[in-house]
Amino acid sequence: MGLFETMGAMDNISIGIWVTGVMLLLVVIGVRVAFAAAIAGFIGLVWIFSAKMGFEKGFLVAVKMAGTIPHSKVSTLALSLIPTFILIGFLAYHAGLTRALFEAAKRWVGWLPGGMGVATVFSTAGFAAVSGASVATSAVFARIAIPEMLKLGYDKRFAAGVVAAGGTLASLIPPSAILVIYAIIVEQDVGALLMAGFLPGAVSALIYGGLVVLLAVTRKDFGPPVTGFSWKERFESLPGSFPIFFVVAIIVICIYGGVGTPTEAGSLGALMILIIALYKGMRMHALKESLLETAKLTVMIFTIIWGVLLYVRFLGFADLPSAFSDWITGLDQSPMITFLMILCAYAVLGMFMDAIGMLLLTLPVVYPAVMALNGGDAVTAADSAFGVSAVGCSIWFGIIVVKMAELCLITPPIGLNCFVVAGVRPECSVQDVFRGCTPFFVADVITIAVLIMLPGIVLWLPGLMGFT
């Protein structure tokens, strides 16, 4: 009891640094991010309030705050997007739409060098347009695409790697749960962030596809292309994938056309995909499994959000974000060099934390610093350091940082997509999947470099909507 009061002479920023160190230590020793953040945040709140009003009163204030934060923050309308987006993906899988999409991609691009790998990339990109979860995308295509590639003689490491990497596209291509979380943290328009993800997601898929073709051309032992499909057979494969594009069109029209809110778009998309799934004969057990899987993944995400929001509230009282922003902007070097250093820090941090937890923990501190580096919250594109306005910077940085978060899904030691693929396909060890993902890590670095040099790729669609 006297410990907090004895340490009360310490200033709030020092308290913030010490508590953040405790949280990182908990993460390193294996405590889940949600619980590590909640424990550290609660300790920090007790520490700060005890220094001001004594331990007993400070403890009670911290307890009350910890009890109200989860409900007050998670009850926001924007977060209701997450379960609807996840549900769309699971329903599409159980309705057989994913297999139809893969078959169409195989018939249309299978003739290319490494055609089955290219088909896997493009079909995962298509499925990402109706699935808000990278893990779900990887799990689905591990069942569908890997057996097909292994039959044709593809190396199992490459087959597993292309599925794990392709699954990360769901983080960028709307509907994306992680983009929704970013928008809520930085208090930006959800619709603008979702629209901004389309072109970068397409660019990332094209770079993945180009990488597969390059590997197939330069390696003699690569799997053969798939040939023999007539134009008639190609066109016959398209109707099976139309429902996915129909749902995507509904979401885009609702958001871009101003017909409804992103939440309404997600709900309508889930309803449409449910009707299509039932029409295609989805059984009750499949519907039950879709709902259960959606609930499990949603609870996991919301638990992380609850825990991290407690830590974020503590950061606000400790004034650590402002201190970090002042320190970053005071560095005697180019803002772009500092920005690249921040991205490198994300790459390292992503090796030890999951994507959602990493963004939730860092954005409250890093986002204000990046905005300050660009020139502040009211800067114009002409006067900015990165060549984008203040609003444009918030969107541009969001897409880049989400792309950085994709890296942690395929990098050791805790690349979640790699563990999922290995769990679904026993013939592929986790080490095999990580090795297979190595070329795609390089492809992601290239994609990030392109998005940094050409911010117009990110901002074109939001610009048409009048957000930038």
CSV table of C-alpha atoms in Angstrom, one decimal:
chain,number,residue,atom,x,y,z
A,1,MET,CA,0.0,0.0,0.0
A,2,GLY,CA,2.8,2.4,0.8
A,3,LEU,CA,4.7,1.4,-2.3
A,4,PHE,CA,2.6,3.5,-4.7
A,5,GLU,CA,2.7,6.5,-2.3
A,6,THR,CA,6.5,6.2,-1.9
A,7,MET,CA,7.0,6.1,-5.6
A,8,GLY,CA,4.4,9.0,-6.0
A,9,ALA,CA,7.2,11.5,-6.3
A,10,MET,CA,7.9,10.2,-9.8
A,11,ASP,CA,6.4,12.2,-12.6
A,12,ASN,CA,3.7,10.8,-14.8
A,13,ILE,CA,5.9,10.3,-17.9
A,14,SER,CA,8.4,8.2,-15.9
A,15,ILE,CA,5.5,6.2,-14.5
A,16,GLY,CA,4.3,5.6,-18.1
A,17,ILE,CA,7.7,4.4,-19.2
A,18,TRP,CA,8.0,2.0,-16.2
A,19,VAL,CA,4.6,0.6,-16.6
A,20,THR,CA,5.1,0.2,-20.4
A,21,GLY,CA,8.3,-1.7,-19.6
A,22,VAL,CA,6.3,-4.0,-17.2
A,23,MET,CA,3.8,-4.7,-20.0
A,24,LEU,CA,6.4,-5.5,-22.5
A,25,LEU,CA,8.1,-7.9,-20.0
A,26,LEU,CA,4.8,-9.7,-19.5
A,27,VAL,CA,4.4,-10.1,-23.3
A,28,VAL,CA,7.9,-11.4,-23.6
A,29,ILE,CA,7.4,-14.1,-20.9
A,30,GLY,CA,4.3,-15.3,-22.7
A,31,VAL,CA,1.3,-13.5,-21.1
A,32,ARG,CA,-1.4,-12.8,-23.7
A,33,VAL,CA,-1.4,-9.2,-25.0
A,34,ALA,CA,-5.0,-8.6,-23.7
A,35,PHE,CA,-4.1,-9.6,-20.1
A,36,ALA,CA,-0.6,-8.0,-20.1
A,37,ALA,CA,-2.1,-4.7,-21.3
A,38,ALA,CA,-5.0,-4.8,-18.8
A,39,ILE,CA,-2.7,-5.7,-15.9
A,40,ALA,CA,-0.2,-3.0,-16.8
A,41,GLY,CA,-2.9,-0.4,-17.4
A,42,PHE,CA,-4.6,-1.1,-14.1
A,43,ILE,CA,-1.3,-0.9,-12.2
A,44,GLY,CA,-0.5,2.4,-13.9
A,45,LEU,CA,-3.9,3.9,-13.1
A,46,VAL,CA,-3.6,2.9,-9.4
A,47,TRP,CA,-0.1,4.3,-9.4
A,48,ILE,CA,-1.0,7.7,-10.8
A,49,PHE,CA,-4.2,8.1,-8.7
A,50,SER,CA,-2.5,6.9,-5.5
A,51,ALA,CA,0.2,9.6,-6.0
A,52,LYS,CA,-2.6,12.2,-6.1
A,53,MET,CA,-5.1,11.0,-3.5
A,54,GLY,CA,-3.6,8.2,-1.5
A,55,PHE,CA,-3.8,4.4,-2.2
A,56,GLU,CA,-7.3,3.7,-1.0
A,57,LYS,CA,-9.0,6.4,-3.0
A,58,GLY,CA,-6.7,5.9,-6.0
A,59,PHE,CA,-7.4,2.2,-6.0
A,60,LEU,CA,-11.2,2.7,-6.0
A,61,VAL,CA,-11.0,5.3,-8.8
A,62,ALA,CA,-8.9,2.9,-10.9
A,63,VAL,CA,-11.3,0.0,-10.3
A,64,LYS,CA,-14.3,2.1,-11.3
A,65,MET,CA,-12.5,3.2,-14.5
A,66,ALA,CA,-11.5,-0.3,-15.3
A,67,GLY,CA,-15.1,-1.4,-15.0
A,68,THR,CA,-16.5,1.2,-17.2
A,69,ILE,CA,-14.0,1.4,-20.0
A,70,PRO,CA,-14.9,-2.0,-21.7
A,71,HIS,CA,-18.6,-1.1,-22.1
A,72,SER,CA,-18.2,2.5,-23.0
A,73,LYS,CA,-15.7,1.9,-25.7
A,74,VAL,CA,-16.8,-1.5,-27.2
A,75,SER,CA,-20.4,-0.4,-27.4
A,76,THR,CA,-19.5,2.0,-30.2
A,77,LEU,CA,-21.5,1.4,-33.4
A,78,ALA,CA,-18.4,1.1,-35.6
A,79,LEU,CA,-17.1,-2.0,-33.8
A,80,SER,CA,-20.3,-3.9,-34.8
A,81,LEU,CA,-18.7,-4.1,-38.2
A,82,ILE,CA,-16.2,-6.7,-37.0
A,83,PRO,CA,-18.5,-9.6,-36.3
A,84,THR,CA,-20.5,-9.0,-39.5
A,85,PHE,CA,-17.4,-9.0,-41.7
A,86,ILE,CA,-16.1,-12.2,-40.0
A,87,LEU,CA,-19.5,-13.8,-40.4
A,88,ILE,CA,-19.6,-13.0,-44.2
A,89,GLY,CA,-16.3,-14.9,-44.6
A,90,PHE,CA,-17.4,-18.1,-42.7
A,91,LEU,CA,-20.8,-18.2,-44.5
A,92,ALA,CA,-19.1,-17.8,-47.9
A,93,TYR,CA,-16.8,-20.7,-47.1
A,94,HIS,CA,-19.6,-23.0,-45.9
A,95,ALA,CA,-21.7,-22.1,-48.9
A,96,GLY,CA,-19.0,-23.4,-51.2
A,97,LEU,CA,-18.2,-20.0,-52.7
A,98,THR,CA,-14.5,-20.2,-51.9
A,99,ARG,CA,-14.0,-23.4,-53.8
A,100,ALA,CA,-15.9,-21.9,-56.8
A,101,LEU,CA,-13.7,-18.8,-56.6
A,102,PHE,CA,-10.6,-20.9,-56.6
A,103,GLU,CA,-11.8,-23.0,-59.5
A,104,ALA,CA,-12.5,-19.9,-61.5
A,105,ALA,CA,-9.0,-18.5,-60.7
A,106,LYS,CA,-7.4,-21.8,-61.7
A,107,ARG,CA,-9.1,-21.8,-65.1
A,108,TRP,CA,-8.3,-18.2,-65.9
A,109,VAL,CA,-4.7,-17.8,-64.7
A,110,GLY,CA,-3.6,-21.4,-64.2
A,111,TRP,CA,-1.8,-21.4,-67.6
A,112,LEU,CA,0.8,-18.9,-66.2
A,113,PRO,CA,4.2,-20.2,-64.9
A,114,GLY,CA,3.4,-21.2,-61.3
A,115,GLY,CA,-0.3,-20.9,-62.3
A,116,MET,CA,-1.7,-22.7,-59.2
A,117,GLY,CA,0.2,-20.4,-57.0
A,118,VAL,CA,-1.0,-17.4,-58.9
A,119,ALA,CA,-4.6,-18.8,-58.7
A,120,THR,CA,-4.2,-19.2,-55.0
A,121,VAL,CA,-3.1,-15.5,-54.6
A,122,PHE,CA,-5.9,-14.1,-56.7
A,123,SER,CA,-8.6,-16.3,-55.1
A,124,THR,CA,-7.4,-15.4,-51.6
A,125,ALA,CA,-7.6,-11.8,-52.7
A,126,GLY,CA,-11.2,-12.3,-53.9
A,127,PHE,CA,-12.2,-14.1,-50.7
A,128,ALA,CA,-10.5,-11.3,-48.7
A,129,ALA,CA,-13.1,-9.0,-50.2
A,130,VAL,CA,-15.8,-10.8,-48.2
A,131,SER,CA,-13.8,-11.9,-45.2
A,132,GLY,CA,-12.5,-9.5,-42.5
A,133,ALA,CA,-10.1,-12.1,-40.9
A,134,SER,CA,-6.7,-13.1,-42.2
A,135,VAL,CA,-6.6,-16.3,-40.1
A,136,ALA,CA,-10.0,-17.5,-41.5
A,137,THR,CA,-8.7,-16.9,-45.1
A,138,SER,CA,-5.6,-18.9,-44.5
A,139,ALA,CA,-7.5,-21.7,-42.8
A,140,VAL,CA,-10.0,-21.9,-45.7
A,141,PHE,CA,-7.4,-22.0,-48.5
A,142,ALA,CA,-5.1,-24.4,-46.6
A,143,ARG,CA,-8.0,-26.9,-47.1
A,144,ILE,CA,-8.7,-26.1,-50.7
A,145,ALA,CA,-5.5,-24.9,-52.4
A,146,ILE,CA,-2.6,-26.9,-50.8
A,147,PRO,CA,-3.9,-30.4,-51.8
A,148,GLU,CA,-4.3,-29.2,-55.4
A,149,MET,CA,-0.7,-27.8,-55.5
A,150,LEU,CA,0.8,-30.9,-53.9
A,151,LYS,CA,-0.9,-33.1,-56.5
A,152,LEU,CA,0.8,-31.2,-59.2
A,153,GLY,CA,4.2,-31.5,-57.6
A,154,TYR,CA,4.6,-28.1,-56.0
A,155,ASP,CA,7.0,-28.0,-53.1
A,156,LYS,CA,5.1,-28.2,-49.9
A,157,ARG,CA,6.9,-25.3,-48.3
A,158,PHE,CA,5.9,-23.0,-51.2
A,159,ALA,CA,2.3,-24.3,-51.2
A,160,ALA,CA,2.0,-23.6,-47.5
A,161,GLY,CA,3.8,-20.2,-47.8
A,162,VAL,CA,1.6,-18.9,-50.6
A,163,VAL,CA,-1.6,-19.7,-48.6
A,164,ALA,CA,-0.3,-18.1,-45.4
A,165,ALA,CA,0.9,-15.0,-47.3
A,166,GLY,CA,-2.3,-14.8,-49.4
A,167,GLY,CA,-4.4,-14.9,-46.2
A,168,THR,CA,-2.8,-11.6,-45.1
A,169,LEU,CA,-4.5,-9.8,-47.9
A,170,ALA,CA,-7.7,-9.9,-45.8
A,171,SER,CA,-6.1,-7.4,-43.5
A,172,LEU,CA,-5.9,-4.8,-46.2
A,173,ILE,CA,-8.7,-5.5,-48.7
A,174,PRO,CA,-12.1,-4.4,-47.3
A,175,PRO,CA,-14.0,-5.6,-45.4
A,176,SER,CA,-11.1,-5.6,-42.9
A,177,ALA,CA,-11.5,-5.9,-39.2
A,178,ILE,CA,-8.1,-4.4,-38.5
A,179,LEU,CA,-8.8,-1.3,-40.6
A,180,VAL,CA,-12.0,-0.8,-38.5
A,181,ILE,CA,-9.9,-1.0,-35.3
A,182,TYR,CA,-7.3,1.4,-36.7
A,183,ALA,CA,-10.1,3.9,-37.6
A,184,ILE,CA,-11.6,3.7,-34.2
A,185,ILE,CA,-8.2,4.2,-32.4
A,186,VAL,CA,-7.2,7.2,-34.4
A,187,GLU,CA,-10.8,8.5,-34.6
A,188,GLN,CA,-11.0,8.6,-38.4
A,189,ASP,CA,-13.8,7.8,-40.8
A,190,VAL,CA,-14.2,4.0,-41.1
A,191,GLY,CA,-15.6,4.3,-44.7
A,192,ALA,CA,-12.6,6.3,-45.8
A,193,LEU,CA,-10.2,3.7,-44.4
A,194,LEU,CA,-12.1,0.8,-46.0
A,195,MET,CA,-12.2,2.4,-49.4
A,196,ALA,CA,-8.5,3.3,-49.1
A,197,GLY,CA,-7.6,-0.4,-48.7
A,198,PHE,CA,-8.9,-1.6,-52.1
A,199,LEU,CA,-6.1,-0.3,-54.5
A,200,PRO,CA,-3.2,-1.2,-52.1
A,201,GLY,CA,-4.7,-4.6,-51.6
A,202,ALA,CA,-4.9,-5.1,-55.4
A,203,VAL,CA,-1.3,-3.9,-55.8
A,204,SER,CA,-0.2,-6.3,-53.1
A,205,ALA,CA,-1.9,-9.2,-54.8
A,206,LEU,CA,-0.4,-8.3,-58.1
A,207,ILE,CA,3.1,-8.2,-56.6
A,208,TYR,CA,2.5,-11.6,-54.9
A,209,GLY,CA,1.4,-12.9,-58.3
A,210,GLY,CA,4.4,-11.5,-60.1
A,211,LEU,CA,6.7,-13.0,-57.5
A,212,VAL,CA,5.1,-16.5,-58.0
A,213,VAL,CA,5.6,-16.2,-61.8
A,214,LEU,CA,9.2,-15.1,-61.3
A,215,LEU,CA,9.9,-18.0,-59.0
A,216,ALA,CA,8.4,-20.4,-61.5
A,217,VAL,CA,10.5,-19.1,-64.3
A,218,THR,CA,13.8,-19.1,-62.4
A,219,ARG,CA,13.3,-22.5,-60.6
A,220,LYS,CA,13.3,-25.7,-62.7
A,221,ASP,CA,11.6,-27.8,-60.0
A,222,PHE,CA,8.6,-25.6,-59.7
A,223,GLY,CA,5.1,-27.0,-60.3
A,224,PRO,CA,3.7,-27.1,-63.8
A,225,PRO,CA,1.1,-24.7,-65.2
A,226,VAL,CA,-2.5,-25.9,-65.5
A,227,THR,CA,-3.6,-25.9,-69.1
A,228,GLY,CA,-6.4,-27.5,-71.2
A,229,PHE,CA,-9.3,-25.2,-70.2
A,230,SER,CA,-11.3,-23.9,-73.1
A,231,TRP,CA,-12.8,-20.4,-73.2
A,232,LYS,CA,-16.2,-22.0,-72.6
A,233,GLU,CA,-15.0,-23.7,-69.5
A,234,ARG,CA,-13.5,-20.5,-68.2
A,235,PHE,CA,-16.7,-18.6,-68.6
A,236,GLU,CA,-18.7,-21.4,-67.1
A,237,SER,CA,-16.6,-21.1,-63.9
A,238,LEU,CA,-17.6,-17.4,-63.4
A,239,PRO,CA,-21.2,-17.7,-62.2
A,240,GLY,CA,-20.1,-19.6,-59.1
A,241,SER,CA,-18.0,-16.7,-57.9
A,242,PHE,CA,-20.6,-14.0,-58.8
A,243,PRO,CA,-22.1,-14.0,-55.3
A,244,ILE,CA,-18.8,-12.8,-53.7
A,245,PHE,CA,-18.6,-9.9,-56.1
A,246,PHE,CA,-22.3,-9.2,-55.6
A,247,VAL,CA,-21.6,-8.8,-51.8
A,248,VAL,CA,-18.6,-6.7,-52.5
A,249,ALA,CA,-20.6,-4.4,-54.7
A,250,ILE,CA,-23.3,-4.0,-52.0
A,251,ILE,CA,-20.6,-2.9,-49.5
A,252,VAL,CA,-19.0,-0.5,-51.9
A,253,ILE,CA,-22.3,1.0,-53.0
A,254,CYS,CA,-23.4,1.5,-49.4
A,255,ILE,CA,-20.2,3.2,-48.3
A,256,TYR,CA,-19.2,5.0,-51.5
A,257,GLY,CA,-22.6,5.8,-52.7
A,258,GLY,CA,-23.8,7.2,-49.4
A,259,VAL,CA,-26.7,4.7,-49.3
A,260,GLY,CA,-25.8,3.6,-45.8
A,261,THR,CA,-23.2,3.5,-43.1
A,262,PRO,CA,-20.4,1.0,-43.1
A,263,THR,CA,-22.2,-0.8,-40.3
A,264,GLU,CA,-25.3,-1.1,-42.4
A,265,ALA,CA,-23.2,-2.2,-45.3
A,266,GLY,CA,-21.7,-5.0,-43.3
A,267,SER,CA,-25.0,-6.1,-41.9
A,268,LEU,CA,-26.6,-6.1,-45.4
A,269,GLY,CA,-23.7,-8.0,-46.8
A,270,ALA,CA,-24.0,-10.7,-44.1
A,271,LEU,CA,-27.7,-11.0,-44.8
A,272,MET,CA,-27.1,-11.4,-48.6
A,273,ILE,CA,-24.4,-14.0,-48.1
A,274,LEU,CA,-26.7,-15.9,-45.7
A,275,ILE,CA,-29.5,-16.0,-48.2
A,276,ILE,CA,-27.1,-17.2,-50.9
A,277,ALA,CA,-25.7,-19.8,-48.6
A,278,LEU,CA,-29.2,-21.1,-47.8
A,279,TYR,CA,-30.2,-21.1,-51.4
A,280,LYS,CA,-27.1,-23.2,-52.2
A,281,GLY,CA,-28.3,-25.8,-49.6
A,282,MET,CA,-26.2,-24.9,-46.6
A,283,ARG,CA,-27.2,-27.3,-43.7
A,284,MET,CA,-28.0,-26.3,-40.2
A,285,HIS,CA,-24.8,-27.7,-38.8
A,286,ALA,CA,-22.8,-25.5,-41.2
A,287,LEU,CA,-24.8,-22.4,-40.2
A,288,LYS,CA,-24.2,-23.3,-36.5
A,289,GLU,CA,-20.4,-23.8,-37.1
A,290,SER,CA,-20.3,-20.4,-39.0
A,291,LEU,CA,-21.9,-18.6,-36.1
A,292,LEU,CA,-19.7,-20.4,-33.5
A,293,GLU,CA,-16.5,-19.6,-35.4
A,294,THR,CA,-17.6,-16.0,-35.8
A,295,ALA,CA,-18.4,-15.7,-32.1
A,296,LYS,CA,-15.0,-17.2,-31.1
A,297,LEU,CA,-13.0,-14.9,-33.3
A,298,THR,CA,-15.0,-11.9,-32.3
A,299,VAL,CA,-14.6,-12.6,-28.6
A,300,MET,CA,-10.9,-13.0,-29.1
A,301,ILE,CA,-10.6,-9.6,-30.9
A,302,PHE,CA,-12.9,-7.8,-28.4
A,303,THR,CA,-11.0,-9.3,-25.4
A,304,ILE,CA,-7.8,-7.8,-26.8
A,305,ILE,CA,-9.5,-4.5,-27.4
A,306,TRP,CA,-10.9,-4.4,-23.8
A,307,GLY,CA,-7.5,-5.1,-22.3
A,308,VAL,CA,-5.6,-2.7,-24.4
A,309,LEU,CA,-8.1,0.1,-24.0
A,310,LEU,CA,-7.4,0.1,-20.3
A,311,TYR,CA,-3.7,0.5,-21.0
A,312,VAL,CA,-4.5,3.3,-23.5
A,313,ARG,CA,-6.5,5.2,-20.9
A,314,PHE,CA,-3.5,5.0,-18.6
A,315,LEU,CA,-1.3,6.3,-21.3
A,316,GLY,CA,-3.5,9.4,-21.6
A,317,PHE,CA,-3.2,10.2,-17.9
A,318,ALA,CA,0.6,9.6,-18.1
A,319,ASP,CA,0.8,12.0,-21.1
A,320,LEU,CA,3.2,9.6,-22.7
A,321,PRO,CA,1.9,10.1,-26.3
A,322,SER,CA,2.6,13.8,-26.2
A,323,ALA,CA,6.0,13.3,-24.8
A,324,PHE,CA,6.9,10.7,-27.4
A,325,SER,CA,5.6,13.0,-30.2
A,326,ASP,CA,7.7,15.9,-28.9
A,327,TRP,CA,10.8,13.6,-28.8
A,328,ILE,CA,10.2,12.3,-32.3
A,329,THR,CA,9.8,15.7,-33.9
A,330,GLY,CA,12.8,17.0,-32.0
A,331,LEU,CA,15.2,14.5,-33.7
A,332,ASP,CA,17.8,16.2,-35.9
A,333,GLN,CA,17.1,14.2,-39.0
A,334,SER,CA,14.8,14.0,-42.0
A,335,PRO,CA,11.1,13.2,-41.1
A,336,MET,CA,11.1,10.4,-43.7
A,337,ILE,CA,14.1,8.7,-42.1
A,338,THR,CA,12.4,8.9,-38.7
A,339,PHE,CA,9.2,7.5,-40.3
A,340,LEU,CA,11.2,4.6,-41.8
A,341,MET,CA,12.8,3.9,-38.4
A,342,ILE,CA,9.2,3.7,-36.9
A,343,LEU,CA,8.3,1.1,-39.6
A,344,CYS,CA,11.4,-0.9,-38.8
A,345,ALA,CA,10.4,-0.9,-35.2
A,346,TYR,CA,7.0,-2.3,-36.2
A,347,ALA,CA,8.7,-5.0,-38.2
A,348,VAL,CA,10.7,-6.1,-35.1
A,349,LEU,CA,7.7,-5.7,-32.8
A,350,GLY,CA,5.6,-7.8,-35.1
A,351,MET,CA,7.8,-10.8,-34.6
A,352,PHE,CA,6.7,-11.0,-30.9
A,353,MET,CA,3.1,-9.7,-31.0
A,354,ASP,CA,-0.1,-10.4,-32.9
A,355,ALA,CA,-1.2,-7.7,-35.4
A,356,ILE,CA,-4.3,-6.4,-33.6
A,357,GLY,CA,-2.5,-6.2,-30.2
A,358,MET,CA,0.5,-4.5,-31.7
A,359,LEU,CA,-1.5,-1.8,-33.3
A,360,LEU,CA,-3.7,-1.2,-30.3
A,361,LEU,CA,-0.7,-0.9,-28.0
A,362,THR,CA,1.4,1.4,-30.2
A,363,LEU,CA,-1.0,3.6,-32.2
A,364,PRO,CA,-2.0,5.8,-29.2
A,365,VAL,CA,1.7,6.8,-28.9
A,366,VAL,CA,3.0,6.5,-32.5
A,367,TYR,CA,0.0,8.0,-34.4
A,368,PRO,CA,0.4,11.5,-32.9
A,369,ALA,CA,4.1,11.4,-33.5
A,370,VAL,CA,3.6,10.5,-37.2
A,371,MET,CA,1.0,13.3,-37.6
A,372,ALA,CA,3.5,15.7,-36.0
A,373,LEU,CA,6.3,14.6,-38.3
A,374,ASN,CA,4.1,15.3,-41.3
A,375,GLY,CA,3.4,18.8,-40.1
A,376,GLY,CA,0.5,18.6,-37.6
A,377,ASP,CA,-3.2,18.1,-37.7
A,378,ALA,CA,-4.0,21.0,-40.0
A,379,VAL,CA,-1.1,20.8,-42.5
A,380,THR,CA,-1.8,21.0,-46.3
A,381,ALA,CA,-0.2,18.6,-48.8
A,382,ALA,CA,2.0,21.4,-50.1
A,383,ASP,CA,3.5,22.2,-46.7
A,384,SER,CA,3.7,18.6,-45.4
A,385,ALA,CA,6.8,16.5,-44.9
A,386,PHE,CA,5.3,13.4,-46.6
A,387,GLY,CA,3.5,15.1,-49.4
A,388,VAL,CA,0.0,14.5,-48.0
A,389,SER,CA,-2.5,16.6,-46.1
A,390,ALA,CA,-3.3,15.9,-42.4
A,391,VAL,CA,-6.4,13.9,-43.2
A,392,GLY,CA,-4.5,12.2,-46.0
A,393,CYS,CA,-1.7,11.3,-43.7
A,394,SER,CA,-4.0,9.6,-41.2
A,395,ILE,CA,-5.4,7.4,-44.0
A,396,TRP,CA,-2.1,6.8,-45.8
A,397,PHE,CA,-0.3,5.9,-42.5
A,398,GLY,CA,-3.2,3.6,-41.6
A,399,ILE,CA,-2.8,1.5,-44.8
A,400,ILE,CA,1.0,1.3,-44.4
A,401,VAL,CA,0.9,0.3,-40.7
A,402,VAL,CA,-1.8,-2.3,-41.5
A,403,LYS,CA,0.5,-3.6,-44.2
A,404,MET,CA,3.3,-3.7,-41.7
A,405,ALA,CA,0.9,-5.6,-39.4
A,406,GLU,CA,0.5,-8.2,-42.1
A,407,LEU,CA,4.2,-9.0,-41.8
A,408,CYS,CA,3.8,-10.2,-38.3
A,409,LEU,CA,1.3,-12.8,-39.5
A,410,ILE,CA,4.0,-14.6,-41.5
A,411,THR,CA,7.2,-13.9,-39.5
A,412,PRO,CA,8.6,-16.1,-36.8
A,413,PRO,CA,8.3,-16.8,-34.0
A,414,ILE,CA,4.6,-16.2,-33.7
A,415,GLY,CA,3.3,-15.7,-37.2
A,416,LEU,CA,-0.3,-16.6,-36.6
A,417,ASN,CA,-1.2,-17.5,-40.2
A,418,CYS,CA,1.8,-19.9,-40.4
A,419,PHE,CA,0.6,-21.8,-37.3
A,420,VAL,CA,-2.9,-21.9,-38.7
A,421,VAL,CA,-1.8,-23.4,-42.0
A,422,ALA,CA,0.4,-25.9,-40.2
A,423,GLY,CA,-2.5,-26.9,-38.0
A,424,VAL,CA,-4.8,-27.5,-40.9
A,425,ARG,CA,-2.2,-29.4,-43.0
A,426,PRO,CA,-0.3,-31.9,-40.8
A,427,GLU,CA,2.1,-32.6,-43.7
A,428,CYS,CA,3.5,-29.1,-43.4
A,429,SER,CA,5.5,-28.2,-40.3
A,430,VAL,CA,5.5,-24.7,-38.9
A,431,GLN,CA,9.1,-24.4,-40.1
A,432,ASP,CA,8.1,-25.4,-43.6
A,433,VAL,CA,5.4,-22.7,-43.7
A,434,PHE,CA,7.8,-20.0,-42.4
A,435,ARG,CA,10.4,-20.9,-45.0
A,436,GLY,CA,7.8,-20.8,-47.7
A,437,CYS,CA,6.7,-17.3,-46.6
A,438,THR,CA,10.2,-15.9,-47.0
A,439,PRO,CA,9.8,-14.7,-50.6
A,440,PHE,CA,6.5,-13.1,-49.7
A,441,PHE,CA,8.1,-11.1,-46.9
A,442,VAL,CA,10.4,-9.5,-49.6
A,443,ALA,CA,7.3,-8.9,-51.7
A,444,ASP,CA,5.6,-7.1,-48.8
A,445,VAL,CA,8.7,-4.9,-48.3
A,446,ILE,CA,8.4,-3.9,-52.0
A,447,THR,CA,4.7,-3.2,-51.6
A,448,ILE,CA,5.3,-0.9,-48.6
A,449,ALA,CA,8.1,0.9,-50.5
A,450,VAL,CA,5.6,1.5,-53.4
A,451,LEU,CA,2.9,2.8,-51.1
A,452,ILE,CA,5.4,5.2,-49.4
A,453,MET,CA,6.7,6.6,-52.7
A,454,LEU,CA,3.2,6.7,-54.4
A,455,PRO,CA,0.7,7.8,-51.7
A,456,GLY,CA,-1.8,8.5,-54.5
A,457,ILE,CA,-2.4,4.7,-54.7
A,458,VAL,CA,-3.9,4.9,-51.2
A,459,LEU,CA,-5.6,8.2,-51.4
A,460,TRP,CA,-7.3,8.1,-54.8
A,461,LEU,CA,-10.5,6.4,-53.8
A,462,PRO,CA,-10.9,8.3,-50.5
A,463,GLY,CA,-10.3,11.4,-52.6
A,464,LEU,CA,-13.2,10.6,-54.9
A,465,MET,CA,-15.3,10.4,-51.8
A,466,GLY,CA,-14.2,13.8,-50.6
A,467,PHE,CA,-12.3,12.6,-47.6
A,468,THR,CA,-8.9,14.1,-48.6
